[in-house]
XYZ file of C-alpha atoms in Angstrom:
229
model
C -15.946 63.239 -1.068
C -16.958 59.660 -0.304
C -16.279 58.494 3.254
C -16.916 54.768 3.301
C -16.830 54.419 7.106
C -19.163 57.392 7.564
C -21.620 56.042 5.007
C -21.709 52.657 6.714
C -22.402 54.259 10.093
C -25.108 56.479 8.618
C -26.633 53.462 6.874
C -26.819 51.589 10.173
C -28.692 54.518 11.743
C -31.103 54.749 8.810
C -31.675 50.991 8.923
C -32.397 51.113 12.654
C -35.060 53.764 12.014
C -36.578 51.645 9.261
C -36.577 48.486 11.360
C -38.163 50.367 14.255
C -40.958 51.622 12.011
C -41.510 48.212 10.408
C -41.627 46.595 13.828
C -44.623 48.764 14.745
C -46.695 47.528 11.799
C -48.962 44.507 11.913
C -49.996 42.130 9.158
C -52.978 44.274 8.180
C -50.908 47.457 7.996
C -48.326 45.759 5.778
C -51.075 44.787 3.361
C -52.256 48.404 3.018
C -51.128 50.567 0.082
C -47.791 52.337 0.228
C -47.145 55.622 -1.545
C -45.740 53.751 -4.539
C -48.421 53.040 -7.150
C -49.444 49.401 -7.181
C -47.315 48.446 -4.196
C -48.432 47.611 -0.682
C -46.200 48.317 2.281
C -45.317 44.631 2.077
C -43.998 45.157 -1.450
C -41.768 47.991 -0.240
C -40.331 45.934 2.617
C -39.823 42.910 0.355
C -38.034 45.097 -2.188
C -35.729 46.473 0.497
C -34.804 42.964 1.625
C -34.077 41.747 -1.873
C -32.209 44.971 -2.713
C -29.831 44.389 0.195
C -29.002 40.924 -1.114
C -28.688 42.272 -4.662
C -26.137 44.839 -3.509
C -24.189 42.090 -1.754
C -24.016 40.444 -5.183
C -22.693 43.710 -6.618
C -19.969 43.892 -3.975
C -18.978 40.326 -4.846
C -18.791 41.253 -8.538
C -21.796 39.070 -9.368
C -24.895 40.103 -11.355
C -27.116 42.300 -9.200
C -30.222 40.293 -10.170
C -30.534 37.235 -12.389
C -32.887 39.315 -14.547
C -35.711 41.833 -14.176
C -38.357 39.108 -14.193
C -36.708 37.320 -11.283
C -36.435 40.574 -9.330
C -40.118 41.365 -9.816
C -41.216 37.800 -9.110
C -39.261 37.688 -5.846
C -40.876 40.918 -4.636
C -44.370 39.622 -5.484
C -43.574 36.335 -3.734
C -42.354 37.997 -0.549
C -44.825 40.905 -0.291
C -47.727 38.973 1.331
C -45.666 37.473 4.139
C -46.473 38.065 7.782
C -44.966 41.005 9.649
C -42.737 38.634 11.630
C -41.344 37.073 8.451
C -40.865 40.428 6.765
C -39.101 41.970 9.739
C -36.802 38.973 10.190
C -35.864 39.023 6.505
C -35.346 42.777 6.452
C -33.102 42.551 9.511
C -31.072 39.611 8.234
C -30.600 40.990 4.722
C -29.564 44.401 6.072
C -27.025 42.691 8.325
C -25.633 40.723 5.375
C -25.132 43.881 3.355
C -23.396 45.782 6.169
C -21.113 42.792 6.799
C -20.192 42.581 3.117
C -19.612 46.329 2.905
C -17.369 46.251 5.972
C -15.006 43.632 4.568
C -11.539 44.768 3.435
C -11.708 45.411 -0.293
C -10.575 47.653 -3.112
C -13.283 50.279 -2.692
C -11.969 52.275 -5.649
C -12.919 49.534 -8.118
C -15.856 49.891 -10.484
C -18.875 47.650 -9.958
C -21.898 46.985 -12.169
C -25.518 47.416 -11.100
C -28.767 46.926 -13.046
C -29.050 47.694 -16.738
C -25.305 48.087 -17.154
C -25.042 51.044 -14.763
C -21.575 51.276 -13.207
C -20.350 53.048 -10.108
C -17.558 53.019 -7.568
C -17.743 50.241 -4.994
C -17.185 52.889 -2.333
C -20.599 54.390 -3.097
C -22.601 51.218 -2.461
C -23.300 52.064 1.206
C -24.686 55.438 0.149
C -26.759 53.853 -2.607
C -28.187 51.427 -0.051
C -28.843 54.299 2.329
C -30.818 56.042 -0.408
C -32.983 52.944 -0.792
C -33.553 52.726 2.959
C -34.316 56.409 3.535
C -36.581 57.041 0.550
C -38.496 53.784 0.832
C -39.006 54.486 4.540
C -40.857 57.601 3.367
C -42.757 55.472 0.817
C -44.132 53.282 3.613
C -46.390 56.219 4.616
C -45.920 55.680 8.331
C -45.184 59.283 9.349
C -41.564 59.537 8.200
C -41.417 62.350 5.663
C -38.839 63.902 3.374
C -38.552 66.724 5.916
C -37.402 64.147 8.508
C -34.419 63.017 6.455
C -30.991 64.157 7.689
C -29.989 67.387 5.938
C -26.677 66.016 4.717
C -28.389 63.009 3.187
C -30.929 65.202 1.410
C -28.189 67.377 -0.078
C -26.168 64.367 -1.239
C -29.203 62.652 -2.718
C -30.088 65.817 -4.636
C -26.512 65.845 -5.911
C -26.821 62.177 -6.928
C -30.110 62.730 -8.766
C -28.963 65.963 -10.412
C -25.967 64.075 -11.777
C -28.216 61.254 -12.936
C -30.310 63.629 -15.057
C -27.329 65.689 -16.283
C -27.323 65.841 -20.057
C -30.555 63.872 -20.298
C -32.087 64.284 -23.770
C -35.553 64.931 -22.303
C -34.553 67.553 -19.706
C -33.694 71.183 -20.431
C -30.758 72.879 -18.728
C -31.918 73.365 -15.145
C -30.518 75.051 -12.059
C -31.830 73.515 -8.849
C -31.626 76.010 -5.988
C -32.608 75.408 -2.368
C -33.620 78.043 0.145
C -30.107 78.277 1.593
C -28.633 79.177 -1.802
C -27.104 75.811 -2.645
C -27.150 75.257 -6.395
C -27.094 72.062 -8.443
C -27.228 71.867 -12.242
C -28.901 69.135 -14.230
C -30.461 68.386 -17.594
C -29.154 70.169 -20.637
C -29.816 67.558 -23.296
C -33.155 68.967 -24.441
C -33.788 72.193 -26.312
C -35.006 75.138 -24.280
C -34.144 76.657 -20.959
C -32.280 77.390 -18.963
C -34.743 77.331 -16.095
C -34.230 77.714 -12.360
C -36.225 75.560 -9.953
C -36.304 76.863 -6.389
C -37.604 75.495 -3.109
C -36.694 73.798 0.121
C -34.302 70.878 -0.095
C -37.029 68.320 0.828
C -39.346 69.690 -1.867
C -36.541 69.589 -4.425
C -35.684 66.018 -3.456
C -39.338 65.058 -3.691
C -39.537 66.389 -7.236
C -36.233 64.893 -8.401
C -37.075 61.478 -6.950
C -40.623 61.434 -8.324
C -42.204 61.543 -4.887
C -43.751 65.025 -5.163
C -45.290 66.853 -8.089
C -43.262 70.044 -7.717
C -46.246 72.156 -6.679
C -44.213 73.408 -3.709
C -41.502 74.790 -6.004
C -41.140 77.991 -7.980
C -39.776 78.060 -11.527
C -38.032 80.901 -13.344
C -37.441 80.996 -17.085
C -40.055 78.464 -18.120
C -42.160 75.619 -16.813
C -41.172 72.887 -14.399
C -39.240 70.275 -16.375
C -40.910 66.868 -16.641
C -38.418 64.332 -15.358
C -38.254 60.788 -16.727
C -38.859 57.954 -14.254
C -35.879 56.722 -12.291
């Protein structure tokens, strides 16, 4: 069940961790590659800043981005900035999002994100938290999937399993962690069912495209190839 106040508090904690890590980088470190192909750490930080502002737009029932070209151009523009500029922007944009998400509103209403995707307004703090937590890992500064809070990992697996549910390229799949929690996903492609087992961080890494699944075991077939997010 969504708890808007809890998600906002958890987002603040995740953001503080991210800001602390970013504050330890220098200009040279920001220019080094991140774990995302083709992106430096500066690209990741710039994306996080612009994503916060884009989600403020969503909460105000405005288009998330003007268009994909503008989104990409803004990230490329902001990526080479100095560490001081990046950190100030990341801090200010994060503050703007939290302020917007804390305003009294009808949190049960439906809002529109990129590419026509819709969701409940109440889930925007969790969506932002997902951006903050996973891109913190992408910075490659020592924060790993295993360091994520357990409850976040479980909820993000639930979110991603739902995202791939019924996907025409994914066979029916049971996702099972080492505590026995089970999620189901896929089902739109012929074949299966298969069961994919592993630790929650390894499962999240596979579902989010951040690990290749080599740390997982598969029963009933081969590891399903997941489409990009």
